[in-house]
């Protein structure tokens, strides 16, 4: 049983391994002896686990409605249209596609076929460096098409790689030609897909300012799916695994406002009563799809397995799995990990 950090307490207490999406992908691949992998997370994570495991291993998602609204913002046909526009603009040969783990297997397959790579929030910097290195000739010639989270793409390109905001253009799949001209595509270094996470999109610089005014020593710790404005105002930014390690290492008595999913923030607050830990938003906000995995679904899944019936199996077709696996393996082969893992 693998459990993502955003899972409910009632579910995560039974996980053999907990982690962020990178750690869980690596762990799924590292357990060839497991006949069944029950993935307590969302659909794209279970697909990646199926791709990274052997044919005899079966991956199960306790509730098939546990999707991800961000992953749904990039469909294969839309990405193919964008690629056609890049080809028409004469730049496709210098574009390397990079997709966030939070995307469907189809999109990962597209990226694998086009010599690109998958990344997670803990290795986006290394993945982007890898991508820019793939285009021969001058560094300035290389471009990245970053799918589907514009915020992770922008935050990493600007704050980690030192690109300018002007080097980024946003491709909107819902308007003709993505809403950008061929000239803009030619000038850009980062072509950001117009996707976002509705959970992390809620955090605002206004709340950061209010908290800093009322708790002067508060540290703001956020996930890189937050908007650029919020990340610019934060003290620290990193994946869920980084957030957990930061709180574990924090001194007693320190104050933290955390901008990520609420199940994780509440668990951190309960585990560290000697520290003041609060949620970086005024209203309650869980990831509703992560929360679809609840105890009744988990029990049903496990009882069915015990009775010899595999329910809710996640199976990626062989061709997609091959190319998505190529893109995932490039990520797993990246040297080292960022300081934000
Ligand atoms: P990580 O697990 O990479 O931190 O990502 C968070 C997330 O939103 C997963 O959906
Ligand atoms: Fe998707 Fe956001 Fe939920 Fe993560 S937190 S699964 S990105 S909707």
CSV table of C-alpha atoms in Angstrom, one decimal, residues 32-337:
chain,number,residue,atom,x,y,z
A,32,UNK,CA,9.0,-6.4,-7.8
A,33,UNK,CA,7.9,-8.9,-5.2
A,34,UNK,CA,4.5,-7.1,-4.7
A,35,UNK,CA,1.8,-8.9,-6.6
A,36,UNK,CA,-0.7,-6.1,-5.9
A,37,UNK,CA,0.0,-2.4,-5.4
A,38,UNK,CA,-2.9,-0.5,-3.8
A,39,UNK,CA,-2.3,3.1,-4.6
A,40,UNK,CA,-3.8,5.6,-2.2
A,41,UNK,CA,-3.4,8.7,-4.3
A,42,UNK,CA,-4.8,9.9,-7.6
A,43,UNK,CA,-5.2,8.4,-11.0
A,44,UNK,CA,-2.0,9.7,-12.7
A,45,UNK,CA,0.1,8.3,-9.8
A,46,UNK,CA,-1.5,4.8,-10.2
A,47,UNK,CA,-0.9,5.0,-14.0
A,48,UNK,CA,2.8,5.8,-13.4
A,49,UNK,CA,3.1,2.9,-10.9
A,50,UNK,CA,1.6,0.6,-13.5
A,51,UNK,CA,4.1,1.8,-16.1
A,52,UNK,CA,7.1,1.4,-13.7
A,53,UNK,CA,6.1,-2.1,-12.4
A,54,UNK,CA,6.4,-5.5,-14.1
A,55,UNK,CA,3.6,-7.1,-16.1
A,56,UNK,CA,2.7,-9.6,-13.3
A,57,UNK,CA,2.1,-6.7,-10.9
A,58,UNK,CA,-1.4,-5.2,-10.7
A,59,UNK,CA,-2.0,-1.7,-9.6
A,60,UNK,CA,-5.3,-0.8,-7.9
A,61,UNK,CA,-6.9,2.6,-7.2
A,62,UNK,CA,-9.5,2.3,-4.5
A,63,UNK,CA,-11.8,4.9,-6.1
A,64,UNK,CA,-11.7,5.5,-9.8
A,65,UNK,CA,-13.1,9.0,-9.3
A,66,UNK,CA,-9.8,10.0,-7.7
A,67,UNK,CA,-8.5,12.1,-10.6
A,68,UNK,CA,-6.7,15.4,-10.7
A,69,UNK,CA,-8.2,18.6,-12.1
A,70,UNK,CA,-4.8,19.8,-13.1
A,71,UNK,CA,-3.9,16.6,-15.1
A,72,UNK,CA,-7.3,17.0,-16.8
A,73,UNK,CA,-6.3,20.4,-18.1
A,74,UNK,CA,-4.0,18.8,-20.8
A,75,UNK,CA,-5.5,16.4,-23.2
A,76,UNK,CA,-3.5,14.6,-25.8
A,77,UNK,CA,-5.3,16.1,-28.8
A,78,UNK,CA,-4.7,19.6,-27.4
A,79,UNK,CA,-1.0,18.9,-26.9
A,80,UNK,CA,-0.7,17.6,-30.4
A,81,UNK,CA,-2.3,20.8,-31.7
A,82,UNK,CA,0.2,22.9,-29.8
A,83,UNK,CA,3.0,20.8,-31.2
A,84,UNK,CA,1.7,21.4,-34.8
A,85,UNK,CA,1.7,25.1,-34.0
A,86,UNK,CA,5.3,24.9,-32.8
A,87,UNK,CA,6.2,23.0,-36.0
A,88,UNK,CA,4.4,25.7,-38.2
A,89,UNK,CA,6.3,28.4,-36.3
A,90,UNK,CA,9.6,26.6,-37.3
A,91,UNK,CA,10.7,25.9,-33.7
A,92,UNK,CA,9.6,22.4,-32.9
A,93,UNK,CA,13.2,21.1,-33.4
A,94,UNK,CA,14.4,23.2,-30.6
A,95,UNK,CA,11.6,22.4,-28.2
A,96,UNK,CA,11.9,19.7,-25.5
A,97,UNK,CA,8.6,18.8,-23.8
A,98,UNK,CA,8.7,18.4,-20.1
A,99,UNK,CA,5.6,17.2,-18.3
A,100,UNK,CA,4.9,17.3,-14.6
A,101,UNK,CA,4.1,13.9,-13.1
A,102,UNK,CA,0.5,15.3,-12.6
A,103,UNK,CA,-0.5,14.4,-16.2
A,104,UNK,CA,-2.1,11.4,-17.9
A,105,UNK,CA,-0.1,8.5,-19.2
A,106,UNK,CA,-1.0,9.7,-22.7
A,107,UNK,CA,0.7,13.0,-22.2
A,108,UNK,CA,3.8,11.3,-20.7
A,109,UNK,CA,3.8,9.0,-23.7
A,110,UNK,CA,3.7,12.1,-26.0
A,111,UNK,CA,6.6,13.5,-24.1
A,112,UNK,CA,8.6,10.3,-24.3
A,113,UNK,CA,8.1,10.0,-28.1
A,114,UNK,CA,9.3,13.6,-28.5
A,115,UNK,CA,12.6,13.1,-26.6
A,116,UNK,CA,11.3,14.8,-23.4
A,117,UNK,CA,11.1,14.0,-19.7
A,118,UNK,CA,8.8,13.8,-16.7
A,119,UNK,CA,9.4,15.8,-13.6
A,120,UNK,CA,8.0,16.1,-10.1
A,121,UNK,CA,8.0,19.1,-7.8
A,122,UNK,CA,11.1,17.8,-6.2
A,123,UNK,CA,13.3,17.5,-9.3
A,124,UNK,CA,11.8,20.1,-11.7
A,125,UNK,CA,15.0,22.1,-11.6
A,126,UNK,CA,17.2,19.2,-12.7
A,127,UNK,CA,14.7,18.1,-15.3
A,128,UNK,CA,14.6,21.6,-16.9
A,129,UNK,CA,18.4,21.8,-16.9
A,130,UNK,CA,18.4,18.4,-18.6
A,131,UNK,CA,15.9,19.5,-21.2
A,132,UNK,CA,17.8,22.7,-22.1
A,133,UNK,CA,20.9,20.6,-22.5
A,134,UNK,CA,19.3,18.4,-25.1
A,135,UNK,CA,19.2,21.0,-27.9
A,136,UNK,CA,22.6,21.1,-29.7
A,137,UNK,CA,24.2,24.5,-30.3
A,138,UNK,CA,23.7,27.7,-28.3
A,139,UNK,CA,21.9,27.4,-25.0
A,140,UNK,CA,19.7,30.3,-26.0
A,141,UNK,CA,18.2,28.3,-28.8
A,142,UNK,CA,16.7,25.7,-26.6
A,143,UNK,CA,13.0,25.9,-25.5
A,144,UNK,CA,10.9,23.9,-23.2
A,145,UNK,CA,7.2,23.1,-23.5
A,146,UNK,CA,6.1,22.7,-19.9
A,147,UNK,CA,2.9,20.7,-19.2
A,148,UNK,CA,0.4,21.1,-17.6
A,149,UNK,CA,1.2,23.3,-14.5
A,150,UNK,CA,2.2,26.9,-15.5
A,151,UNK,CA,3.1,27.7,-11.9
A,152,UNK,CA,5.6,25.0,-11.4
A,153,UNK,CA,7.1,25.7,-14.8
A,154,UNK,CA,7.3,29.5,-14.2
A,155,UNK,CA,8.5,29.2,-10.6
A,156,UNK,CA,11.3,26.8,-11.6
A,157,UNK,CA,12.4,28.6,-14.7
A,158,UNK,CA,12.6,32.0,-13.1
A,159,UNK,CA,13.6,31.3,-9.5
A,160,UNK,CA,15.8,28.2,-10.0
A,161,UNK,CA,17.2,28.7,-13.5
A,162,UNK,CA,17.3,32.5,-13.5
A,163,UNK,CA,15.2,33.0,-16.7
A,164,UNK,CA,13.2,36.2,-17.0
A,165,UNK,CA,9.4,36.4,-16.7
A,166,UNK,CA,9.6,37.7,-20.3
A,167,UNK,CA,11.2,34.5,-21.4
A,168,UNK,CA,7.9,32.7,-20.6
A,169,UNK,CA,4.7,32.6,-22.7
A,170,UNK,CA,1.5,30.9,-21.8
A,171,UNK,CA,-0.2,28.5,-24.2
A,172,UNK,CA,-4.0,28.5,-23.6
A,173,UNK,CA,-5.4,25.3,-25.1
A,174,UNK,CA,-8.9,26.7,-25.1
A,175,UNK,CA,-8.3,29.5,-27.6
A,176,UNK,CA,-7.2,29.4,-31.3
A,177,UNK,CA,-3.4,29.1,-31.7
A,178,UNK,CA,-3.0,29.0,-27.9
A,179,UNK,CA,-3.6,32.7,-27.9
A,180,UNK,CA,0.1,33.4,-28.9
A,181,UNK,CA,1.7,34.5,-32.2
A,182,UNK,CA,4.4,32.5,-34.0
A,183,UNK,CA,6.8,35.4,-33.1
A,184,UNK,CA,6.1,35.0,-29.4
A,185,UNK,CA,6.8,31.2,-29.7
A,186,UNK,CA,10.0,32.0,-31.5
A,187,UNK,CA,11.2,34.4,-28.8
A,188,UNK,CA,10.2,32.3,-25.8
A,189,UNK,CA,12.4,30.0,-23.8
A,190,UNK,CA,9.6,28.5,-21.7
A,191,UNK,CA,6.2,27.7,-23.3
A,192,UNK,CA,3.9,27.2,-20.3
A,193,UNK,CA,0.7,25.2,-20.6
A,194,UNK,CA,-2.2,27.1,-19.1
A,195,UNK,CA,-2.9,24.6,-16.3
A,196,UNK,CA,-3.0,25.0,-12.5
A,197,UNK,CA,-3.9,23.3,-9.3
A,198,UNK,CA,-7.1,24.6,-7.9
A,199,UNK,CA,-6.0,23.7,-4.3
A,200,UNK,CA,-2.6,25.5,-4.5
A,201,UNK,CA,-4.1,28.3,-6.5
A,202,UNK,CA,-6.1,29.5,-3.5
A,203,UNK,CA,-3.2,30.8,-1.5
A,204,UNK,CA,-2.7,34.6,-1.9
A,205,UNK,CA,0.0,37.2,-1.2
A,206,UNK,CA,-2.6,39.2,0.8
A,207,UNK,CA,-2.9,36.4,3.4
A,208,UNK,CA,0.9,36.2,3.5
A,209,UNK,CA,1.1,39.9,4.3
A,210,UNK,CA,-1.6,39.7,6.9
A,211,UNK,CA,0.2,36.8,8.7
A,212,UNK,CA,3.5,38.5,8.6
A,213,UNK,CA,1.9,41.6,10.2
A,214,UNK,CA,0.2,39.6,13.0
A,215,UNK,CA,3.0,37.0,13.6
A,216,UNK,CA,6.3,38.8,12.9
A,217,UNK,CA,8.6,35.7,13.1
A,218,UNK,CA,6.3,33.4,11.0
A,219,UNK,CA,8.0,31.5,8.2
A,220,UNK,CA,6.0,30.9,5.0
A,221,UNK,CA,6.6,27.5,3.5
A,222,UNK,CA,4.8,26.7,0.2
A,223,UNK,CA,4.6,24.1,-2.5
A,224,UNK,CA,5.8,25.2,-6.0
A,225,UNK,CA,2.3,24.7,-7.5
A,226,UNK,CA,1.4,28.0,-5.8
A,227,UNK,CA,1.3,31.1,-8.0
A,228,UNK,CA,4.5,33.0,-8.7
A,229,UNK,CA,3.3,36.0,-6.5
A,230,UNK,CA,2.9,33.7,-3.5
A,231,UNK,CA,6.2,31.8,-4.1
A,232,UNK,CA,8.0,35.2,-4.4
A,233,UNK,CA,6.7,36.1,-0.9
A,234,UNK,CA,7.5,32.8,0.7
A,235,UNK,CA,10.6,32.0,2.8
A,236,UNK,CA,10.9,28.4,1.5
A,237,UNK,CA,9.4,26.5,-1.4
A,238,UNK,CA,9.5,22.7,-2.1
A,239,UNK,CA,7.7,19.5,-2.6
A,240,UNK,CA,5.6,17.8,0.1
A,241,UNK,CA,8.6,15.7,1.2
A,242,UNK,CA,10.6,18.9,1.5
A,243,UNK,CA,7.8,20.6,3.6
A,244,UNK,CA,7.8,17.6,6.0
A,245,UNK,CA,11.6,17.6,6.4
A,246,UNK,CA,11.6,21.3,7.0
A,247,UNK,CA,9.1,21.1,9.8
A,248,UNK,CA,10.8,18.1,11.3
A,249,UNK,CA,14.1,20.1,11.4
A,250,UNK,CA,12.5,23.3,12.7
A,251,UNK,CA,13.2,24.5,16.3
A,252,UNK,CA,10.6,24.2,19.0
A,253,UNK,CA,8.6,27.4,19.4
A,254,UNK,CA,9.0,28.4,15.7
A,255,UNK,CA,5.9,29.5,13.7
A,256,UNK,CA,5.0,28.2,10.3
A,257,UNK,CA,2.2,29.0,7.8
A,258,UNK,CA,2.1,26.2,5.2
A,259,UNK,CA,0.7,26.5,1.7
A,260,UNK,CA,-0.2,23.0,0.6
A,261,UNK,CA,-3.0,20.5,0.9
A,262,UNK,CA,-4.8,20.6,4.3
A,263,UNK,CA,-4.7,16.9,5.3
A,264,UNK,CA,-0.9,17.2,5.3
A,265,UNK,CA,-0.8,20.6,7.2
A,266,UNK,CA,-3.2,19.2,9.9
A,267,UNK,CA,-1.1,16.1,10.3
A,268,UNK,CA,2.1,18.2,10.6
A,269,UNK,CA,0.4,20.4,13.2
A,270,UNK,CA,-0.7,17.3,15.2
A,271,UNK,CA,2.8,15.7,15.0
A,272,UNK,CA,4.6,18.8,16.2
A,273,UNK,CA,2.7,20.3,19.1
A,274,UNK,CA,5.9,22.2,20.2
A,275,UNK,CA,5.7,24.3,17.0
A,276,UNK,CA,3.0,26.7,15.8
A,277,UNK,CA,1.8,25.4,12.5
A,278,UNK,CA,-1.0,26.9,10.6
A,279,UNK,CA,-2.7,26.7,7.1
A,280,UNK,CA,-1.9,29.5,4.7
A,281,UNK,CA,-5.5,30.2,3.9
A,282,UNK,CA,-8.6,31.4,5.7
A,283,UNK,CA,-10.9,28.7,4.5
A,284,UNK,CA,-10.7,24.9,4.7
A,285,UNK,CA,-9.4,23.4,1.4
A,286,UNK,CA,-8.7,19.7,0.9
A,287,UNK,CA,-7.9,18.2,-2.4
A,288,UNK,CA,-11.4,16.8,-3.1
A,289,UNK,CA,-10.1,14.1,-5.4
A,290,UNK,CA,-7.3,12.9,-3.1
A,291,UNK,CA,-10.1,12.8,-0.4
A,292,UNK,CA,-12.1,10.4,-2.6
A,293,UNK,CA,-10.0,7.6,-1.2
A,294,UNK,CA,-11.7,6.9,2.1
A,295,UNK,CA,-11.8,4.0,4.5
A,296,UNK,CA,-14.9,2.4,2.9
A,297,UNK,CA,-13.3,2.3,-0.5
A,298,UNK,CA,-10.0,1.0,0.9
A,299,UNK,CA,-11.7,-1.7,2.9
A,300,UNK,CA,-13.8,-2.7,-0.2
A,301,UNK,CA,-10.6,-2.9,-2.3
A,302,UNK,CA,-8.7,-5.0,0.2
A,303,UNK,CA,-11.6,-7.3,1.0
A,304,UNK,CA,-12.1,-7.9,-2.8
A,305,UNK,CA,-8.5,-8.7,-3.2
A,306,UNK,CA,-8.6,-11.1,-0.2
A,307,UNK,CA,-11.6,-12.8,-1.9
A,308,UNK,CA,-9.6,-13.2,-5.1
A,309,UNK,CA,-11.2,-10.3,-7.1
A,310,UNK,CA,-9.1,-7.4,-8.4
A,311,UNK,CA,-11.3,-4.3,-8.5
A,312,UNK,CA,-10.4,-0.9,-10.0
A,313,UNK,CA,-7.2,-2.1,-11.7
A,314,UNK,CA,-5.3,0.7,-13.5
A,315,UNK,CA,-3.7,-0.6,-16.7
A,316,UNK,CA,-2.0,1.5,-19.3
A,317,UNK,CA,-1.9,0.2,-22.9
A,318,UNK,CA,1.5,-1.2,-23.9
A,319,UNK,CA,2.4,1.5,-26.5
A,320,UNK,CA,1.6,4.4,-24.2
A,321,UNK,CA,3.2,2.6,-21.3
A,322,UNK,CA,6.4,2.1,-23.4
A,323,UNK,CA,6.8,5.8,-24.3
A,324,UNK,CA,5.6,7.1,-20.9
A,325,UNK,CA,8.1,4.7,-19.3
A,326,UNK,CA,10.9,6.2,-21.4
A,327,UNK,CA,10.0,9.7,-20.1
A,328,UNK,CA,9.7,8.5,-16.6
A,329,UNK,CA,13.0,6.6,-16.7
A,330,UNK,CA,14.8,9.7,-17.9
A,331,UNK,CA,13.5,11.4,-14.7
A,332,UNK,CA,14.5,8.5,-12.5
A,333,UNK,CA,18.0,8.6,-14.1
A,334,UNK,CA,18.6,12.3,-13.4
A,335,UNK,CA,21.7,12.8,-11.4
A,336,UNK,CA,21.0,13.7,-7.7
A,337,UNK,CA,18.0,15.5,-6.5
